[in-house]
Short mmCIF file of C-alpha atoms in Angstrom, two decimals:
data_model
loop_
_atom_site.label_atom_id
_atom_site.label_comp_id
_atom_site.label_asym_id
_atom_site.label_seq_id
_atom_site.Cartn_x
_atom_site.Cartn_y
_atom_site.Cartn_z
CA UNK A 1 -47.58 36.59 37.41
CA UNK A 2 -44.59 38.23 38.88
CA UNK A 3 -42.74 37.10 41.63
CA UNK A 4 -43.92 37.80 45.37
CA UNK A 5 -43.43 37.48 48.57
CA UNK A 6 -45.64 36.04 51.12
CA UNK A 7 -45.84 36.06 54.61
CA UNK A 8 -46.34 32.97 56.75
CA UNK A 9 -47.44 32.35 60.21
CA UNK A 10 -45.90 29.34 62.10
CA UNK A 11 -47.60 26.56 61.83
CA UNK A 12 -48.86 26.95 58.63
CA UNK A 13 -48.02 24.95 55.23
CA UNK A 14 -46.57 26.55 52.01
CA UNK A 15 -47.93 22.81 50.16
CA UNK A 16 -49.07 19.47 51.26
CA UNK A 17 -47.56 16.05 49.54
CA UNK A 18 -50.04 15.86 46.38
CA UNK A 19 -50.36 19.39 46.03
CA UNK A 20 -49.90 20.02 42.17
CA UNK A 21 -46.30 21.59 41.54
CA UNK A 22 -46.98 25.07 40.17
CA UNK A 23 -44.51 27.44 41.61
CA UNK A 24 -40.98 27.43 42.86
CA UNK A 25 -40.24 28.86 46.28
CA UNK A 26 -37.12 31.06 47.96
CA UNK A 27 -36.81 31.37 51.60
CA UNK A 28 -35.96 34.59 52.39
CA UNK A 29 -36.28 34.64 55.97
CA UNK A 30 -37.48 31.86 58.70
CA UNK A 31 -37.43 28.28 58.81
CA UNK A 32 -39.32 25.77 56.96
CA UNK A 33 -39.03 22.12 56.94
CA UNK A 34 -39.98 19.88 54.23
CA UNK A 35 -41.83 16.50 55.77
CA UNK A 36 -42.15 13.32 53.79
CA UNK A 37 -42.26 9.66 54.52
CA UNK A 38 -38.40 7.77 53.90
CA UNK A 39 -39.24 5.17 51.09
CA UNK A 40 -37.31 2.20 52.84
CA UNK A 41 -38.95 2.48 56.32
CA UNK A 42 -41.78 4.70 56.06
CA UNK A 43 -40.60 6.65 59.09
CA UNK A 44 -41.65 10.40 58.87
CA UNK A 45 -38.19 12.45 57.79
CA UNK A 46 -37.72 16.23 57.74
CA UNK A 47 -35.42 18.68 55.59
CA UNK A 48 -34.77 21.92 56.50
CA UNK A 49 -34.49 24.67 54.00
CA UNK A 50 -32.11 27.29 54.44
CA UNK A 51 -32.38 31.09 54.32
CA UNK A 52 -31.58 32.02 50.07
CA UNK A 53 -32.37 28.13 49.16
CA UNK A 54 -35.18 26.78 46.73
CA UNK A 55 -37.86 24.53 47.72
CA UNK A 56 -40.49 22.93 45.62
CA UNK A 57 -38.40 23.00 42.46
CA UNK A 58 -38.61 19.56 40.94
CA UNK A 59 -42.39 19.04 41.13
CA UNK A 60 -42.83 22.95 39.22
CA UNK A 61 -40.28 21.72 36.63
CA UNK A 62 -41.53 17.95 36.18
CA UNK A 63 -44.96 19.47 36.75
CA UNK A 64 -46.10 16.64 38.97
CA UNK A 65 -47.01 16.66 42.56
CA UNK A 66 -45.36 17.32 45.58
CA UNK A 67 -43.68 14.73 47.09
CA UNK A 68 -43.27 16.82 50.72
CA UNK A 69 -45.08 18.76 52.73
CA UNK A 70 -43.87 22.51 53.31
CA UNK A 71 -44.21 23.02 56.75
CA UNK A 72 -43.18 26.96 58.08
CA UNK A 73 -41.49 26.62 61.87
CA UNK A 74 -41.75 30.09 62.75
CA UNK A 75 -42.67 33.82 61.07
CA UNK A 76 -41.35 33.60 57.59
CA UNK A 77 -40.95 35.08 54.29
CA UNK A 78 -41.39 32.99 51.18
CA UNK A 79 -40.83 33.98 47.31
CA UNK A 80 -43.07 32.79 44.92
CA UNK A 81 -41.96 32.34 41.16
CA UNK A 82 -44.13 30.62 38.61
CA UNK A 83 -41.81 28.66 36.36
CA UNK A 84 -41.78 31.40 33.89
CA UNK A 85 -40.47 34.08 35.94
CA UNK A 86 -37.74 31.34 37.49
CA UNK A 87 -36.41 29.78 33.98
CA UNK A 88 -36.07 34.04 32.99
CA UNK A 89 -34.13 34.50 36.43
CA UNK A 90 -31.86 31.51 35.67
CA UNK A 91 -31.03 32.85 32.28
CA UNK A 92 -29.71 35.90 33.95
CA UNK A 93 -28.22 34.76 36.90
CA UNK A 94 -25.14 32.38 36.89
CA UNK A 95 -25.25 32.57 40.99
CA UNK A 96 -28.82 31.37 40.93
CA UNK A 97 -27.84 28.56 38.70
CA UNK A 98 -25.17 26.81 41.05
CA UNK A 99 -27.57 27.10 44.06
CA UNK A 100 -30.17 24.96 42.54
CA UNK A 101 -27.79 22.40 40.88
CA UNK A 102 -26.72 22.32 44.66
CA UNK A 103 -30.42 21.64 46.29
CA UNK A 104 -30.54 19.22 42.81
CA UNK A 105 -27.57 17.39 44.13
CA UNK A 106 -28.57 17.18 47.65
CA UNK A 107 -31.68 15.79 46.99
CA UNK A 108 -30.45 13.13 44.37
CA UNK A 109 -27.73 12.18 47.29
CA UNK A 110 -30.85 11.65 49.60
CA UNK A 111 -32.48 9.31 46.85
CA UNK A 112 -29.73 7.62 45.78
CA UNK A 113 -28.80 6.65 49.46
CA UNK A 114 -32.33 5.41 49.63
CA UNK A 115 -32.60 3.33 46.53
CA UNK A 116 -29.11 1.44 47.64
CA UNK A 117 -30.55 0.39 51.09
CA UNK A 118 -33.75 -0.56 49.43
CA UNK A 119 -31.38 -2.61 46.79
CA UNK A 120 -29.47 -4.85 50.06
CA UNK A 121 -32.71 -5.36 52.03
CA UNK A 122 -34.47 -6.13 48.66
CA UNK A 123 -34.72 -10.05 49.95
CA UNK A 124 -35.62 -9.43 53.71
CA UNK A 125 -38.95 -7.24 52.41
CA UNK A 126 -39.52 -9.58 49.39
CA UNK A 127 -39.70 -12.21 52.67
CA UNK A 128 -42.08 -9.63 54.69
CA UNK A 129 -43.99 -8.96 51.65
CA UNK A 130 -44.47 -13.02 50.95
CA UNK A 131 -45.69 -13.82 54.57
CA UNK A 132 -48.67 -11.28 53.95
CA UNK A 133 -49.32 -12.56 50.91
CA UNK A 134 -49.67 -16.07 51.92
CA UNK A 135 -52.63 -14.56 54.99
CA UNK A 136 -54.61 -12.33 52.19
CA UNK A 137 -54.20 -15.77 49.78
CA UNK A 138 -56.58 -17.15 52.61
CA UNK A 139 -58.17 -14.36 53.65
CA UNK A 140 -59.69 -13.15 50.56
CA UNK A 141 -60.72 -17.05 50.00
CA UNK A 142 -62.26 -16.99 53.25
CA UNK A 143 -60.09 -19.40 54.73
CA UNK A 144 -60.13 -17.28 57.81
CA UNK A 145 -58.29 -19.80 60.69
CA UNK A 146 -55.01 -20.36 57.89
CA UNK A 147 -55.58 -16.38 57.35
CA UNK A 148 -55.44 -15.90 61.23
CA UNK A 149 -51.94 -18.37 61.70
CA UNK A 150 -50.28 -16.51 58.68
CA UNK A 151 -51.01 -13.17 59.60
CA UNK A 152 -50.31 -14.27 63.54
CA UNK A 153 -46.40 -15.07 62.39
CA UNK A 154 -46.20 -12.27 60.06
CA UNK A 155 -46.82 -10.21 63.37
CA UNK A 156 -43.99 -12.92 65.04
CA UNK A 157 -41.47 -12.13 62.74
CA UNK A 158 -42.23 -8.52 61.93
CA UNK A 159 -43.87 -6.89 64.56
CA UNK A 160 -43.25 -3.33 63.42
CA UNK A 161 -43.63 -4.16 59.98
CA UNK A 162 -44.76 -2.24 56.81
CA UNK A 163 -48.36 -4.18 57.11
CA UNK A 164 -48.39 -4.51 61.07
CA UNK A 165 -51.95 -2.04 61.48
CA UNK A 166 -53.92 -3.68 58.40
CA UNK A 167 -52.75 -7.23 59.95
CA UNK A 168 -54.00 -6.27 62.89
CA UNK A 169 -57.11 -5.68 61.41
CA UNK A 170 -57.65 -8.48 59.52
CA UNK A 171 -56.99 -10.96 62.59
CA UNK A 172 -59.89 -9.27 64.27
CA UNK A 173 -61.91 -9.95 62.04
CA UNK A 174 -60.86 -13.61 60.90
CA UNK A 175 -61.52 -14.28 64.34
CA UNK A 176 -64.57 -12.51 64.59
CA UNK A 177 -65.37 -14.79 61.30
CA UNK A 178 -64.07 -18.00 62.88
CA UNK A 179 -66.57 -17.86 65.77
CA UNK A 180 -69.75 -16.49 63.81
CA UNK A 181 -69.06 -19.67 61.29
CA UNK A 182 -68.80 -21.96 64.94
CA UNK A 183 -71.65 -20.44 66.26
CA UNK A 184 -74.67 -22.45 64.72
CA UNK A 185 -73.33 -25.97 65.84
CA UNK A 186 -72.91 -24.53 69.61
CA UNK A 187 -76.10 -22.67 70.31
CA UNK A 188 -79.42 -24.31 70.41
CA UNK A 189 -81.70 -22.93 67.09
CA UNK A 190 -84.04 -20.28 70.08
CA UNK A 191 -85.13 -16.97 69.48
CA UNK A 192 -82.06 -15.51 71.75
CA UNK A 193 -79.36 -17.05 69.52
CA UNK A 194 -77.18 -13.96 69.35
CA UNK A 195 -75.95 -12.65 65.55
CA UNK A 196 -73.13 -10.53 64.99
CA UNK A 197 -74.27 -7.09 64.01
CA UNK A 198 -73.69 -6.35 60.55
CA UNK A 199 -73.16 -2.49 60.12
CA UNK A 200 -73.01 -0.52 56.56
CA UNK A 201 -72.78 2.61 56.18
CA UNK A 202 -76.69 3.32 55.71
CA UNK A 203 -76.58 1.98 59.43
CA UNK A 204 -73.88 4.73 60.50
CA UNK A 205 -75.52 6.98 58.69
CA UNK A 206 -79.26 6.55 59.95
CA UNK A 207 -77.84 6.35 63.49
CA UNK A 208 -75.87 9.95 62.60
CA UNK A 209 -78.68 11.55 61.44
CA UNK A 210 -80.57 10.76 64.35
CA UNK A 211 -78.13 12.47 66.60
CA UNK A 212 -76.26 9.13 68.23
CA UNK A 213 -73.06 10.09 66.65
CA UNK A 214 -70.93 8.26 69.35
CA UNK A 215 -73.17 4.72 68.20
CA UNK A 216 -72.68 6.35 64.27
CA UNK A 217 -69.01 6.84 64.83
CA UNK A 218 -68.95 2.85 66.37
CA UNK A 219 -70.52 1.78 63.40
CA UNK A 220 -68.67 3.46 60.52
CA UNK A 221 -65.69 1.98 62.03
CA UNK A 222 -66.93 -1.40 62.00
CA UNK A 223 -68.40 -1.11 58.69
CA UNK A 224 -64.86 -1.17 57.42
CA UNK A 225 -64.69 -4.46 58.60
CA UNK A 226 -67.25 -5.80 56.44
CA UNK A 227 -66.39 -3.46 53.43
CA UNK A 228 -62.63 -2.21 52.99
CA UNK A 229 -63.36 -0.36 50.03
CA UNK A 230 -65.61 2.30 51.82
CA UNK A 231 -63.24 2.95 54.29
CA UNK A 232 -62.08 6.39 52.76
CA UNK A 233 -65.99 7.69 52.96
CA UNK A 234 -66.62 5.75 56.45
CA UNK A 235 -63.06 6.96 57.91
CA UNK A 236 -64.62 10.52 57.35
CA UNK A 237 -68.11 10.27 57.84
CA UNK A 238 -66.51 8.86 61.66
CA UNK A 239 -64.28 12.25 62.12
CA UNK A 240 -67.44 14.45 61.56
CA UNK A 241 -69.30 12.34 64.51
CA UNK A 242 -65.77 13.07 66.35
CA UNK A 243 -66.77 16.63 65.36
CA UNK A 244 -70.20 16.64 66.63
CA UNK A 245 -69.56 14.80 69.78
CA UNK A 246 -67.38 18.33 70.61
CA UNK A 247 -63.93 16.15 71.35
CA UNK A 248 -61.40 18.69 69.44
CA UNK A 249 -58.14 16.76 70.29
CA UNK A 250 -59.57 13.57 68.65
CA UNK A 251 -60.89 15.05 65.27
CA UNK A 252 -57.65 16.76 65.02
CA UNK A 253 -56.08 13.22 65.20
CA UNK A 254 -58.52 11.49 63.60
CA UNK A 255 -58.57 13.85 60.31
CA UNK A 256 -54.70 14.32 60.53
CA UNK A 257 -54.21 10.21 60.51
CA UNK A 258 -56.65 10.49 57.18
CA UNK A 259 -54.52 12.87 55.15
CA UNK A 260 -50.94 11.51 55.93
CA UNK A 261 -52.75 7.93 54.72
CA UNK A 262 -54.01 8.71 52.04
CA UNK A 263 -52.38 12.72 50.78
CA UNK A 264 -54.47 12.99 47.86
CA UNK A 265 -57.83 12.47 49.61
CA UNK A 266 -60.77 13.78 47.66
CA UNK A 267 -62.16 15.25 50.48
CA UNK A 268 -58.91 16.82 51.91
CA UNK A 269 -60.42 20.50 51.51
CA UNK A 270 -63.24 19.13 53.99
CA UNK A 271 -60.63 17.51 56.48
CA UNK A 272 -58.70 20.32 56.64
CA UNK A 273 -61.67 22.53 57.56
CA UNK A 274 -62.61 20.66 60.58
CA UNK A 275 -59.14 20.36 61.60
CA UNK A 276 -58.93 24.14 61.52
CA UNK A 277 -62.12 24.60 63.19
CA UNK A 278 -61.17 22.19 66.44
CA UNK A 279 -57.89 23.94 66.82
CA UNK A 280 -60.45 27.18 66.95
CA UNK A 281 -62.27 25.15 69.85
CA UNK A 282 -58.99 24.71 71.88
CA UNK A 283 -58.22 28.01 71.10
CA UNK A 284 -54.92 27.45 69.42
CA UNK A 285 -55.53 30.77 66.66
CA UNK A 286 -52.40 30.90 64.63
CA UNK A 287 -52.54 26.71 63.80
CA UNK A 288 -56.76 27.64 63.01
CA UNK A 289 -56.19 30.24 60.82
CA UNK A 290 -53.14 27.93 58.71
CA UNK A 291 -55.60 25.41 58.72
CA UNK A 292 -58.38 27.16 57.60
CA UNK A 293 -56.75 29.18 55.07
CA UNK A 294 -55.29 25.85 53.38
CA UNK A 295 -59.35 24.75 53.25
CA UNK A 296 -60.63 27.78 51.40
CA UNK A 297 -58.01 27.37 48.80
CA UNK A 298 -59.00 23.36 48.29
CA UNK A 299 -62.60 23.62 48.84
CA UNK A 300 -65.69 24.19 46.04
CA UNK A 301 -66.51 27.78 45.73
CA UNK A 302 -69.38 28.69 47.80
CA UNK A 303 -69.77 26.10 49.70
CA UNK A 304 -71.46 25.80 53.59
CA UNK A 305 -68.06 25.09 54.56
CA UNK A 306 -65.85 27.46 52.53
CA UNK A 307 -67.82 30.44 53.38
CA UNK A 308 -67.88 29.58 57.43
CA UNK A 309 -64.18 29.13 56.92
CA UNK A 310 -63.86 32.50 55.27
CA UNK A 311 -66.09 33.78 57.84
CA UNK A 312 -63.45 32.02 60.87
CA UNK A 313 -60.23 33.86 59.35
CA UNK A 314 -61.97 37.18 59.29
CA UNK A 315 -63.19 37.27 62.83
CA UNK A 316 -59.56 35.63 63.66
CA UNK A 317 -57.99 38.61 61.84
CA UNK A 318 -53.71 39.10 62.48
#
């Protein structure tokens, strides 16, 4: 495929992190940032790309994923080379040459920078990392009042922490634990001794499908509690409730919250679709249509939701 150039609205995204590398990119006009997540403190970091520079170079050549999200600021004009085209422009063009060994060199300064202040505070997150180890030791044994005291001076000594929202979490529900197994010896054996609700997600889902979706959305939450490893399918079963309960702003959050967790998501096509269609409900057009477009690539062909999103950009139009 020859090269070509695309147009971009602002707002929308060239790639997301996890997006298979495929092509190599040259800014021709605009702005566009690349977004990713610094390794040492997990705090969200942006790069700006240059008019004439390459982006999305090492994943095409290492053929792995992206490790950034292309993110275009305003109007812009990108190239697009498969790796092909851009290994035959190389061989012809010395100039071309010494601007990628220059984006190469930038970005290996960026790394290496990283890797050295992960190398000095090696001992201080080997410490972090050991305090949260000792609460899901007695956690996961059900010890759940030591789990509670650990995880309670993890959030002491690192209340910002790499593991602050999961210990959150889990001290909920050790001391949700702690009471139900205290319960029994305070309450007289009667008909009205109260029980904790147990919720899975049959529950959530019974209670969606009968229209309650703020009760459904309630109870896919909780049924994290009781079983982490659902929480991917409960997290998003929850943002379509969001969805049907007509609260735009929150699914928008709720969906975008999914996808910078977890940026290979198996459902991502699916998130990105209702994302697109509540910024259609708050009538924000140009971030819709970005949205939107990104779904139709990701999702199955011909299905419910990638023909209504093909059916969105069309009566969005320019």
């Amino acid at each position: 495929m020859p090269p070509k150039a695309i147009n971009y609205k602002a707002n929308s995204i060239v790639y997301f992190k996890g997006d298979s590398g495929e092509n190599v990119f040259i800014l021709q006009k605009g702005q566009v940032s690349l977004n990713y997540q610094d390794i040492q403190t997990n705090q969200d970091m942006h790069d700006f790309v240059q008019t004439g520079e390459f982006f999305g170079v090492k994943a095409a050549f290492g053929k792995y994923p992206h490790d950034e999200t292309a993110v275009v600021l305003v109007n812009s004009t990108v190239i697009q080379f498969s790796v092909e085209d851009f290994e035959q422009l190389l061989s012809t063009n010395n100039r071309v040459i010494m601007k990628m060994l220059k984006v190469f060199s930038n970005q290996l300064r960026r790394i290496h920078k990283q890797v050295q202040s992960l190398l000095s505070s090696e001992e201080q997150t080997n410490a972090e990392k050991g305090l949260f180890s000792v609460g899901e030791y007695y956690f996961n044994n059900k010890k759940y009042k030591q789990a509670a005291d650990a995880f309670n001076r993890y959030l002491t000594y690192y209340p910002n922490g790499q593991y602050e929202a999961e210990v959150r979490k889990k001290i909920e529900y050790a001391d949700m634990q702690k009471n139900i197994k205290s319960e029994p010896a305070m309450a007289p054996k009667t008909v009205e001794n109260k029980t904790v609700q147990k919720y899975t997600l049959e529950d959530a889902q019974k209670l969606c499908n009968s229209g309650n979706y703020t009760d459904a959305y309630n109870a896919y939450i909780k049924s994290i509690q009781y079983n982490p490893n659902i929480r991917l399918e409960a997290e998003f079963e929850a943002g379509i409730c969001l969805f049907k309960l007509e609260k735009p702003n929150d699914v928008i959050r709720h969906f975008t919250g999914i996808l910078k967790r977890n940026p290979a998501h198996s459902k991502m096509g699916e998130c990105l679709y209702y994302i697109g269609k509540s910024y259609l409900s708050i009538q924000d057009m140009e971030k819709s249509k970005g949205f939107l477009m990104k779904a139709i690539s990701l999702l199955s062909e011909g299905t419910p939701e990638q023909r209504d999103a093909q059916m969105l950009v069309s009566q969005i139009g320019e």
